[in-house]
PDB file of C-alpha atoms in Angstrom:
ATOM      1  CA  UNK A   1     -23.254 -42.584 -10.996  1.00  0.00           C
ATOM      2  CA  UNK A   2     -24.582 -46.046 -11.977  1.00  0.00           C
ATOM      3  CA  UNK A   3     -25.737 -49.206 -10.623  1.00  0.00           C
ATOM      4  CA  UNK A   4     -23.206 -52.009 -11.074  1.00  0.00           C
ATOM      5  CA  UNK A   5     -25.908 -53.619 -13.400  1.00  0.00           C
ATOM      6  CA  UNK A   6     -26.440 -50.753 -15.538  1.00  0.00           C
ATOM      7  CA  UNK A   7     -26.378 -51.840 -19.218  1.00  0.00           C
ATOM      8  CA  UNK A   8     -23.796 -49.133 -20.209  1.00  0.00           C
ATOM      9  CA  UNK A   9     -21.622 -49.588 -17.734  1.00  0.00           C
ATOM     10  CA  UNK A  10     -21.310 -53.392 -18.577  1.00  0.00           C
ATOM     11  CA  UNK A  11     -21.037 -52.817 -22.052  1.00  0.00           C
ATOM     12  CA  UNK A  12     -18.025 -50.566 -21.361  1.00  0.00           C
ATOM     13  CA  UNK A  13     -16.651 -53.666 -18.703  1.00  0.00           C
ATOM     14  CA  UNK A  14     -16.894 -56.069 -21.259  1.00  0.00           C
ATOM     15  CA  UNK A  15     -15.014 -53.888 -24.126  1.00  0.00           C
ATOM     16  CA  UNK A  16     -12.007 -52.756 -21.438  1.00  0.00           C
ATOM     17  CA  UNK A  17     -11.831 -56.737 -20.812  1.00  0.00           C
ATOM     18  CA  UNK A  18     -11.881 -57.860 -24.601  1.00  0.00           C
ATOM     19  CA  UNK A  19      -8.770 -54.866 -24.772  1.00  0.00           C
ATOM     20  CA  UNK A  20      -7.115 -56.185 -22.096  1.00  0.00           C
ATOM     21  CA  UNK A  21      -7.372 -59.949 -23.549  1.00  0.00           C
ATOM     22  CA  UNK A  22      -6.242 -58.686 -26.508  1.00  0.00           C
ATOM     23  CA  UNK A  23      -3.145 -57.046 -25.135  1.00  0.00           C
ATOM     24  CA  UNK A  24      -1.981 -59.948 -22.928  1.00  0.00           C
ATOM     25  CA  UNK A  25      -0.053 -61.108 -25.609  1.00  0.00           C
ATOM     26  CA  UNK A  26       2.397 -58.358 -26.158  1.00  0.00           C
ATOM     27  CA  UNK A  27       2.818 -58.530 -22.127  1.00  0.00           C
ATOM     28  CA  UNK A  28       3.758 -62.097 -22.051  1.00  0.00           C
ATOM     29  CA  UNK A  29       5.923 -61.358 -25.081  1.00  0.00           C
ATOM     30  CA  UNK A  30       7.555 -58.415 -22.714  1.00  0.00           C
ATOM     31  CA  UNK A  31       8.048 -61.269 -19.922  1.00  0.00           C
ATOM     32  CA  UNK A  32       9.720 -63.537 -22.378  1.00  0.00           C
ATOM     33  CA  UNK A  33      11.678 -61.164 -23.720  1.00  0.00           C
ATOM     34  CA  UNK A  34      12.894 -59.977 -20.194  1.00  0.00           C
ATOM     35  CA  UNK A  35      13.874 -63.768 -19.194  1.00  0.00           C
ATOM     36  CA  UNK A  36      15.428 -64.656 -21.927  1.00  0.00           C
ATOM     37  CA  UNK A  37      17.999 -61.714 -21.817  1.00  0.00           C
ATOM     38  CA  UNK A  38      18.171 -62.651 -18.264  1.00  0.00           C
ATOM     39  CA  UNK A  39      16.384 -59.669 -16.436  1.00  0.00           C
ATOM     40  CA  UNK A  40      14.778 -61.783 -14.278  1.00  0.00           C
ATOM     41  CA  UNK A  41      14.023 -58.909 -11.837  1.00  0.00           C
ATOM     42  CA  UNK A  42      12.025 -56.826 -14.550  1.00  0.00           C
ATOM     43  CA  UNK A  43      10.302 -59.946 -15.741  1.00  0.00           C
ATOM     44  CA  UNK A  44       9.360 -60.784 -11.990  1.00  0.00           C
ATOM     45  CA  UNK A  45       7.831 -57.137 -11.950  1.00  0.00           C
ATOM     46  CA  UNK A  46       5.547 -57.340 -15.138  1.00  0.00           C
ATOM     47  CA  UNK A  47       4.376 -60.858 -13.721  1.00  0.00           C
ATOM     48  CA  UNK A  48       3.675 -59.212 -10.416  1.00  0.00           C
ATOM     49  CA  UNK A  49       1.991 -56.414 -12.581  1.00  0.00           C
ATOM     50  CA  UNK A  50       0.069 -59.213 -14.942  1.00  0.00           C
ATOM     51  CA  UNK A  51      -0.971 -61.370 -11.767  1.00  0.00           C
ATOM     52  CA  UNK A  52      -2.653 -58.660 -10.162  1.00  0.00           C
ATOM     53  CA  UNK A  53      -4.349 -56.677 -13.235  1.00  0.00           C
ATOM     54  CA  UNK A  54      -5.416 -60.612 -14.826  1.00  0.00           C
ATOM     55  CA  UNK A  55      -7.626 -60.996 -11.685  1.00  0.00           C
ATOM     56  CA  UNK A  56      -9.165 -57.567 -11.414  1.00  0.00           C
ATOM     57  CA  UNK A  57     -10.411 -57.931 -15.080  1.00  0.00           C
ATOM     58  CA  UNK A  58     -11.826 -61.399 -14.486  1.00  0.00           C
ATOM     59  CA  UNK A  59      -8.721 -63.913 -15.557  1.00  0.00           C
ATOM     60  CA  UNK A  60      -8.136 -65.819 -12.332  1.00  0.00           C
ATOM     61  CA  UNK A  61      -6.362 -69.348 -14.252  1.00  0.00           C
ATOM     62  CA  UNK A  62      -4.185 -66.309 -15.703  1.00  0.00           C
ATOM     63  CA  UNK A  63      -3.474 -64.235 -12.928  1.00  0.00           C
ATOM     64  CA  UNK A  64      -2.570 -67.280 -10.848  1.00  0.00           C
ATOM     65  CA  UNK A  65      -0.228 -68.734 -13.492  1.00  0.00           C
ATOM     66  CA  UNK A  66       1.595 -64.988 -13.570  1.00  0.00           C
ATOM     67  CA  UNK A  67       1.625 -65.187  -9.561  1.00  0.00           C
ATOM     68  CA  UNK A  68       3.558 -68.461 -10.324  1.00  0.00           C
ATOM     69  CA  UNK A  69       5.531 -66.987 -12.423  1.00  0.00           C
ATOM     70  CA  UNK A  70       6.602 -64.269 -10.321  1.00  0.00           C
ATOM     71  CA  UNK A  71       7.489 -66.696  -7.464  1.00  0.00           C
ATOM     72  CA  UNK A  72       9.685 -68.670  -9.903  1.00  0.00           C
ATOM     73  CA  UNK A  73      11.170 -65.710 -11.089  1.00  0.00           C
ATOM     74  CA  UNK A  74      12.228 -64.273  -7.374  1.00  0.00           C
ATOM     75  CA  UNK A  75      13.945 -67.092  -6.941  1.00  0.00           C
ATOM     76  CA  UNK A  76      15.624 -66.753  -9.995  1.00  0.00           C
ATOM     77  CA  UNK A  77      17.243 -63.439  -9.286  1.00  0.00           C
ATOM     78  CA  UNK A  78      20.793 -64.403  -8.437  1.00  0.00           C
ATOM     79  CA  UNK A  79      21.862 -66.992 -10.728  1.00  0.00           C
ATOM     80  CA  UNK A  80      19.120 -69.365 -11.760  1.00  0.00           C
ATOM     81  CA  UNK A  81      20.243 -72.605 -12.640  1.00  0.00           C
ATOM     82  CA  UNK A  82      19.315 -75.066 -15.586  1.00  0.00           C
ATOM     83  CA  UNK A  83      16.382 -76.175 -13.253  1.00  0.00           C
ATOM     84  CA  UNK A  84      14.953 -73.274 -12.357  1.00  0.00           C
ATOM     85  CA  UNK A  85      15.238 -72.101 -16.001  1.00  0.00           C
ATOM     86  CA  UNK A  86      13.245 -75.248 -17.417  1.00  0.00           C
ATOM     87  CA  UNK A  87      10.371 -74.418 -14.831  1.00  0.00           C
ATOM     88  CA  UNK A  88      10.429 -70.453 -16.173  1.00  0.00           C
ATOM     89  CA  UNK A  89       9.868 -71.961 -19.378  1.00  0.00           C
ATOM     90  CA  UNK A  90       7.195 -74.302 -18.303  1.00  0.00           C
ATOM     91  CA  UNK A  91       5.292 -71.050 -16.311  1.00  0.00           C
ATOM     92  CA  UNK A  92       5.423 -68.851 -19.526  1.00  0.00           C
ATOM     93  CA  UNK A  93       4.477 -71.532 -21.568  1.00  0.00           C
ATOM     94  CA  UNK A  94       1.532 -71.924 -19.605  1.00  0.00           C
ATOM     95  CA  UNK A  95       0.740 -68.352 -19.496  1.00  0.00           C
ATOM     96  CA  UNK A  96       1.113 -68.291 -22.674  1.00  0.00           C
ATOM     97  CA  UNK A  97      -0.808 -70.393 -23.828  1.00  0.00           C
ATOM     98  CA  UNK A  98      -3.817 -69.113 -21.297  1.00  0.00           C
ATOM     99  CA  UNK A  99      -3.173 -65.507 -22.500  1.00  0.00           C
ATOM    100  CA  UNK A 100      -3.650 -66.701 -26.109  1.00  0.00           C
ATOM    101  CA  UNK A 101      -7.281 -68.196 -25.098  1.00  0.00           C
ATOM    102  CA  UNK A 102      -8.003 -65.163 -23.204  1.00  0.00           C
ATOM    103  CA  UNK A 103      -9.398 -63.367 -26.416  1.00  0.00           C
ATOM    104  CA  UNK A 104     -12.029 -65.834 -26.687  1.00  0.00           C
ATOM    105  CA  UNK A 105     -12.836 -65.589 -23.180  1.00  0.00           C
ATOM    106  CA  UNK A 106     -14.089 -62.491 -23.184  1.00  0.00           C
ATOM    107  CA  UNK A 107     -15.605 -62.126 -25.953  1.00  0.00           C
TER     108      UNK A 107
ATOM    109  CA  UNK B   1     -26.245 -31.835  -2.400  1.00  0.00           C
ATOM    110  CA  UNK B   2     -22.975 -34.263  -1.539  1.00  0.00           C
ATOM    111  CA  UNK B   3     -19.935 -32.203  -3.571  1.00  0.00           C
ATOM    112  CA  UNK B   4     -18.614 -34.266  -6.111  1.00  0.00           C
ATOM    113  CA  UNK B   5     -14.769 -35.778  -4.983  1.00  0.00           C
ATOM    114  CA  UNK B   6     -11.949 -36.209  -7.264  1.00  0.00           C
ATOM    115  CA  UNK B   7      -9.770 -38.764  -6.884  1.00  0.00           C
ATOM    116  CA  UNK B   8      -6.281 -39.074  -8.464  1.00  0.00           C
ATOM    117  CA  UNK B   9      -5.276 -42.328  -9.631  1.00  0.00           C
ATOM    118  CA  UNK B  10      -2.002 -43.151  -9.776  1.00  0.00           C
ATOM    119  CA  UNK B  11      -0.511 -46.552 -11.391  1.00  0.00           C
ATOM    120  CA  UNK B  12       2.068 -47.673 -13.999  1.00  0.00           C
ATOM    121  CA  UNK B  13      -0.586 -50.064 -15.831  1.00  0.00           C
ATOM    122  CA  UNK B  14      -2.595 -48.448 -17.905  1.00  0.00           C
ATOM    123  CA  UNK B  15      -5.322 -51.145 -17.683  1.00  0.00           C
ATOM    124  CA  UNK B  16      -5.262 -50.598 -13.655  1.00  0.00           C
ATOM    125  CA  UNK B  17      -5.886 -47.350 -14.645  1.00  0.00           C
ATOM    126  CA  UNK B  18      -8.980 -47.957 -16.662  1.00  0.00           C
ATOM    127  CA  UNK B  19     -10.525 -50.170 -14.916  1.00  0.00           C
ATOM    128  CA  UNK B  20     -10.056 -48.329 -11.607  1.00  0.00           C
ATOM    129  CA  UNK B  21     -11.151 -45.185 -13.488  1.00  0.00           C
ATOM    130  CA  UNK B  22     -14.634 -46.815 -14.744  1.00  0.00           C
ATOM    131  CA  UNK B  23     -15.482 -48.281 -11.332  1.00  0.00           C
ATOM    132  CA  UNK B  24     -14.650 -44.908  -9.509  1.00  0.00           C
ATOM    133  CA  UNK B  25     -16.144 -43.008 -11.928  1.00  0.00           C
ATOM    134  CA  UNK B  26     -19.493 -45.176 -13.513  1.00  0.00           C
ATOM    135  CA  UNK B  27     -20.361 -46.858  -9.825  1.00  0.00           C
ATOM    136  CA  UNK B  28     -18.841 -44.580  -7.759  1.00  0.00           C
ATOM    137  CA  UNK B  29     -19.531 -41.219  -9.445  1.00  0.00           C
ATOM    138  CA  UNK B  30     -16.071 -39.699  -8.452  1.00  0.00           C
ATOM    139  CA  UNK B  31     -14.259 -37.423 -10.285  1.00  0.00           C
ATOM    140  CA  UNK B  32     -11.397 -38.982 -11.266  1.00  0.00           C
ATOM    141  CA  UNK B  33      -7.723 -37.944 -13.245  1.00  0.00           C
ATOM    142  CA  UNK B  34      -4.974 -40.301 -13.601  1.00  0.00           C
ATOM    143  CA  UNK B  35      -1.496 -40.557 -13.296  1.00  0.00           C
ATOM    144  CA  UNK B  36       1.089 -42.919 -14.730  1.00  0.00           C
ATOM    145  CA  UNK B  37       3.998 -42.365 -12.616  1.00  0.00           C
ATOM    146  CA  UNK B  38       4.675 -41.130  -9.401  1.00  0.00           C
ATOM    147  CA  UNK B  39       6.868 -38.382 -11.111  1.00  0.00           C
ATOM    148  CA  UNK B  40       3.455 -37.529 -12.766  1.00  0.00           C
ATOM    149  CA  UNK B  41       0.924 -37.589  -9.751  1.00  0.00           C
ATOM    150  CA  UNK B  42       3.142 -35.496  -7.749  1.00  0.00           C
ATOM    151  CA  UNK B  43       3.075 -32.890 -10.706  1.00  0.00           C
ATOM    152  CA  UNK B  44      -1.230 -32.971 -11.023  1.00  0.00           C
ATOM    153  CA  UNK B  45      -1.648 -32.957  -7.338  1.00  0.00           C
ATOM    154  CA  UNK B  46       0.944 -30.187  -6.797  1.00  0.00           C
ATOM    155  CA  UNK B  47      -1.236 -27.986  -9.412  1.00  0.00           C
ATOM    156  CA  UNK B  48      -4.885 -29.661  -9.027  1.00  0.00           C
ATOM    157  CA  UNK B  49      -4.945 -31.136  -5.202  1.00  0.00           C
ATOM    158  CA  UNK B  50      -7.524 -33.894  -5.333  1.00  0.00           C
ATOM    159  CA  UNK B  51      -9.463 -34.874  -2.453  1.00  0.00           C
ATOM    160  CA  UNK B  52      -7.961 -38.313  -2.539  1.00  0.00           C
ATOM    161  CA  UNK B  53      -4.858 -39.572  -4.314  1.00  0.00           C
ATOM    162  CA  UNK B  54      -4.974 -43.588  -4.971  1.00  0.00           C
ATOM    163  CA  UNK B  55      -1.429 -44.682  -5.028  1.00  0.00           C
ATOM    164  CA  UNK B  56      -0.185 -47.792  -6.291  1.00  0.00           C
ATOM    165  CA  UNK B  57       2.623 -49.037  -4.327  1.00  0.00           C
ATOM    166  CA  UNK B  58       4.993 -50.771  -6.564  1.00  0.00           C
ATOM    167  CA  UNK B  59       5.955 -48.641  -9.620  1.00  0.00           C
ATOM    168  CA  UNK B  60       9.462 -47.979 -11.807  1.00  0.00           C
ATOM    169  CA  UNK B  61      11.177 -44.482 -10.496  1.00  0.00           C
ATOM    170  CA  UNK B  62       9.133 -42.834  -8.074  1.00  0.00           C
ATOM    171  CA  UNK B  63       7.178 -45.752  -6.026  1.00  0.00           C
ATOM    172  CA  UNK B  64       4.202 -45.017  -4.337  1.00  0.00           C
ATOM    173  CA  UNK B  65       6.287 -44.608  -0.954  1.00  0.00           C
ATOM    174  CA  UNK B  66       8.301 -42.307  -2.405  1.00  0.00           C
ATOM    175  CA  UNK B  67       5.695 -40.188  -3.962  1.00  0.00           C
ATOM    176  CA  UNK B  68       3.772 -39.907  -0.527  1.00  0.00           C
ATOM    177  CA  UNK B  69       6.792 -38.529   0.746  1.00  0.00           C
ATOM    178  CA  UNK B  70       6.825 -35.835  -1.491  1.00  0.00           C
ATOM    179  CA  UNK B  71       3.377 -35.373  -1.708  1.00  0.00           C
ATOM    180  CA  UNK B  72       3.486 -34.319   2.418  1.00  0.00           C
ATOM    181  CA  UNK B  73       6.719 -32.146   1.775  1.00  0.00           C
ATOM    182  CA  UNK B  74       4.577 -29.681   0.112  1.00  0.00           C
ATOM    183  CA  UNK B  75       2.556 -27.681   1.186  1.00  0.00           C
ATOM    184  CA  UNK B  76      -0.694 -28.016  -1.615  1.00  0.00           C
ATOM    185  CA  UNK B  77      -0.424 -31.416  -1.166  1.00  0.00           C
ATOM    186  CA  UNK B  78       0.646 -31.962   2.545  1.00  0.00           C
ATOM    187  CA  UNK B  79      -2.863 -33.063   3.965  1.00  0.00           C
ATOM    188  CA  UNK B  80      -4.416 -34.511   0.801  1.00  0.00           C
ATOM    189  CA  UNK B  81      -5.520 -38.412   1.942  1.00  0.00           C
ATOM    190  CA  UNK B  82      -3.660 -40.962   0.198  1.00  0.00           C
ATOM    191  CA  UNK B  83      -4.826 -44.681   0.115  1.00  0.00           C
ATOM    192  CA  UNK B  84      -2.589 -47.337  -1.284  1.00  0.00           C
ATOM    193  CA  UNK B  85      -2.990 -49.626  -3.643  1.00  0.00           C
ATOM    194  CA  UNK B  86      -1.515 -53.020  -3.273  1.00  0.00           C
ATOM    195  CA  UNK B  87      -0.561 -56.518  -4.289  1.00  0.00           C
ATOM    196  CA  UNK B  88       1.404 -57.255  -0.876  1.00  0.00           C
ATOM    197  CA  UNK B  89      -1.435 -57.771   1.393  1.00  0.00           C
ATOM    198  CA  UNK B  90       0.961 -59.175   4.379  1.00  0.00           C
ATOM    199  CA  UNK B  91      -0.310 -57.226   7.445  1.00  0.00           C
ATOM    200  CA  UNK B  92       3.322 -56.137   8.304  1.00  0.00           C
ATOM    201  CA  UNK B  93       3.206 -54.190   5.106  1.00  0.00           C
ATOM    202  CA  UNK B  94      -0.058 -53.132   5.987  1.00  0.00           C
ATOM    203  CA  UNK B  95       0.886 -51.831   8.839  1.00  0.00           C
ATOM    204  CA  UNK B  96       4.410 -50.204   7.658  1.00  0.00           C
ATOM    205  CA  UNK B  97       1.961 -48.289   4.967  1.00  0.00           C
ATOM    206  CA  UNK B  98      -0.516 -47.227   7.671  1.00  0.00           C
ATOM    207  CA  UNK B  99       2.287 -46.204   9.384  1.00  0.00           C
ATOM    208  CA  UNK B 100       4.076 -43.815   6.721  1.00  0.00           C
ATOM    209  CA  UNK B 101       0.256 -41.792   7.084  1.00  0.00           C
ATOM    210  CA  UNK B 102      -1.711 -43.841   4.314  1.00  0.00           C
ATOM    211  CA  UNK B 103      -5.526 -43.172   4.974  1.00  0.00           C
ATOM    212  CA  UNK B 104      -6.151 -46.822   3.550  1.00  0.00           C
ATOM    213  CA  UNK B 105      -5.000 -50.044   1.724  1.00  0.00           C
ATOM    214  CA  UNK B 106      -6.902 -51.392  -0.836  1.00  0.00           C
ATOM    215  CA  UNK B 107      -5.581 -54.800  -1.794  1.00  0.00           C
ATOM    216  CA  UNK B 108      -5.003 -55.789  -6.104  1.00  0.00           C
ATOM    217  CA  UNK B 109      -6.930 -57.318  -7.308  1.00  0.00           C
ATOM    218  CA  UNK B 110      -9.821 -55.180  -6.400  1.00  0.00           C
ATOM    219  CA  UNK B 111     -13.452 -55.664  -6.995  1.00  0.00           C
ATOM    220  CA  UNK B 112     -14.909 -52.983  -9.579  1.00  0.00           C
ATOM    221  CA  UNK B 113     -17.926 -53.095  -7.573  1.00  0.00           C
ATOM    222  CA  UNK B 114     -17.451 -52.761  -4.152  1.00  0.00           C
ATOM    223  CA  UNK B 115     -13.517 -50.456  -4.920  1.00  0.00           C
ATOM    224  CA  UNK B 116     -15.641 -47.293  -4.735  1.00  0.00           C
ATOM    225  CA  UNK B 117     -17.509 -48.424  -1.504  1.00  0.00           C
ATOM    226  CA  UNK B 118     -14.698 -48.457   0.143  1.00  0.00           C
ATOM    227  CA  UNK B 119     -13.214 -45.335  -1.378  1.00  0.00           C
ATOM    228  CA  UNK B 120     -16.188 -43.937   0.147  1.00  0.00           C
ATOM    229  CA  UNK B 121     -16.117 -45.212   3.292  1.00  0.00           C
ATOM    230  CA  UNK B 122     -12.296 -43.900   3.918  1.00  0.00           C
ATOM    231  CA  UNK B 123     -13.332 -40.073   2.822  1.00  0.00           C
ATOM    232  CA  UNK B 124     -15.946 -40.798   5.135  1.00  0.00           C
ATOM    233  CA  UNK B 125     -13.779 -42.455   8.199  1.00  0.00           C
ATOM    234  CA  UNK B 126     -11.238 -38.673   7.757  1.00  0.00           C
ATOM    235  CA  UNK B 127     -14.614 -36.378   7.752  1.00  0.00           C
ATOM    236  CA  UNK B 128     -14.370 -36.299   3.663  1.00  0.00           C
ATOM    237  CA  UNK B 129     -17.905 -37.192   2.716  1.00  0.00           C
TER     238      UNK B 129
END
C-alpha cells in the first residue's frame, strides 16, 4: 500500500492516462461508426461508457462532451430526424476533436 | 496483522478496470482480480470467492443486476458483499440497487484516491475489516 503521492504510483497514473488518451481515438471512431450505421443505442452506450471513464482519468471537457453525446443520442433512438442528426454530428465533432488533443494533455 | 482482502472487479472497460485496479491495489493495498463480463465474474467468484465483488452496473450480456442474481443463487458466492458501480447516481436507482442486497454504490466517475476509502469503509460497515 502507498500514499496517493507516492512517486511510483504517479508515474504509473500518468502512463495509464497517456494510454487512455491515446486510445480515445479508436473509441470515438467506434461511436462514429455506430451512428453512422444507425445504432444509435450502441453508440449511446460507448458514450455513456466514454463519459464516465473520460472523468475518472482526468478529461472532464471530454467526459462532458460524451455525456452530451449520450443525451443526444437517447433521444435519437426511435427515428432521429435531420435535426437531431446535424447536432450528433456537431457532438462527435466536438469530441472528436477534444479526444484528438487529449494525447497532448497528458503527456 | 489486518488480512489482506481481495476484491473482484468487474467492468466491460478495460481502462475502468485499470484504473480501479491501481487505486485498489497501490492506495488501497487490496488484493484485487478482474473481470470483464458478468459471464466472467460469476465464473472467478464461483471458483475463487472474493471478499468483495465490485460490480459495474451497465454491461453487454450479463449486467451487473443480473450477475448479482446469480452470484446469491449459489451457494460459494451467496453471501459474498457486492457494491455497485455506477454512472446513474439518481437516488431511486440508488435505492432499487440497495434494495436487490448491494452492500454499496459507488458513483463513475470515481476518485482514485478516496475509491479505496470507501471500499474500506463498506467491508468495515458488514464486519469485513
Amino acid at each position: 500500500m502507498v500514499e496517493a503521492s507516492d512517486p511510483a504510483f504517479d508515474a504509473l497514473l500518468r502512463a495509464a492516462r497517456v494510454d487512455f488518451a491515446n486510445g480515445l481515438s479508436v473509441r470515438v471512431d467506434e461511436i462514429e461508426q455506430s451512428a453512422a450505421r444507425g445504432a444509435w443505442v450502441e453508440a449511446r452506450r460507448a458514450a455513456h461508457k466514454l463519459r464516465g471513464a473520460a472523468a475518472v482519468y482526468g478529461f472532464g471537457a471530454l467526459g462532458a462532451a460524451s455525456g452530451e453525446l449520450e443525451d443526444l443520442l437517447a433521444s435519437c433512438e426511435c427515428e432521429p430526424d435531420a435535426h437531431a442528426r446535424e447536432l450528433v454530428d456537431q457532438a462527435l465533432h466536438r469530441l472528436r476533436t477534444l479526444a484528438e488533443a487529449a494525447p497532448a494533455e497528458a503527456r | 496483522m489486518v488480512p489482506v482482502r481481495t476484491l473482484l472487479v468487474v467492468d466491460d472497460d478495460p481502462d475502468i478496470r485499470r484504473i480501479a485496479a491501481l487505486s485498489l491495489e497501490r492506495i488501497g493495498g487490496f488484493r484485487v482480480t478482474l473481470a470483464a463480463s458478468g459471464e466472467e465474474a460469476i465464473d472467478h467468484a464461483t471458483r475463487d470467492p472474493p471478499d468483495l465483488v465490485l460490480l459495474d452496473v451497465s454491461m453487454p450480456g450479463t449486467d451487473g443486476t443480473a450477475t448479482l442474481a446469480a452470484l446469491r443463487a449459489h451457494a460459494p458466492t451467496a453471501g459474498v458483499p457486492v457494491v455497485f458501480f455506477t454512472a446513474l447516481v439518481s437516488e431511486d436507482e440508488i435505492a432499487r440497487l440497495r434494495s436487490l442486497g448491494a452492500l454499496g454504490v459507488v458513483h463513475k466517475p470515481f476518485d482514485v484516491v478516496t475509491l479505496p476509502v470507501r471500499i474500506r469503509d463498506m467491508l468495515s460497515a458488514a464486519g469485513l475489516d
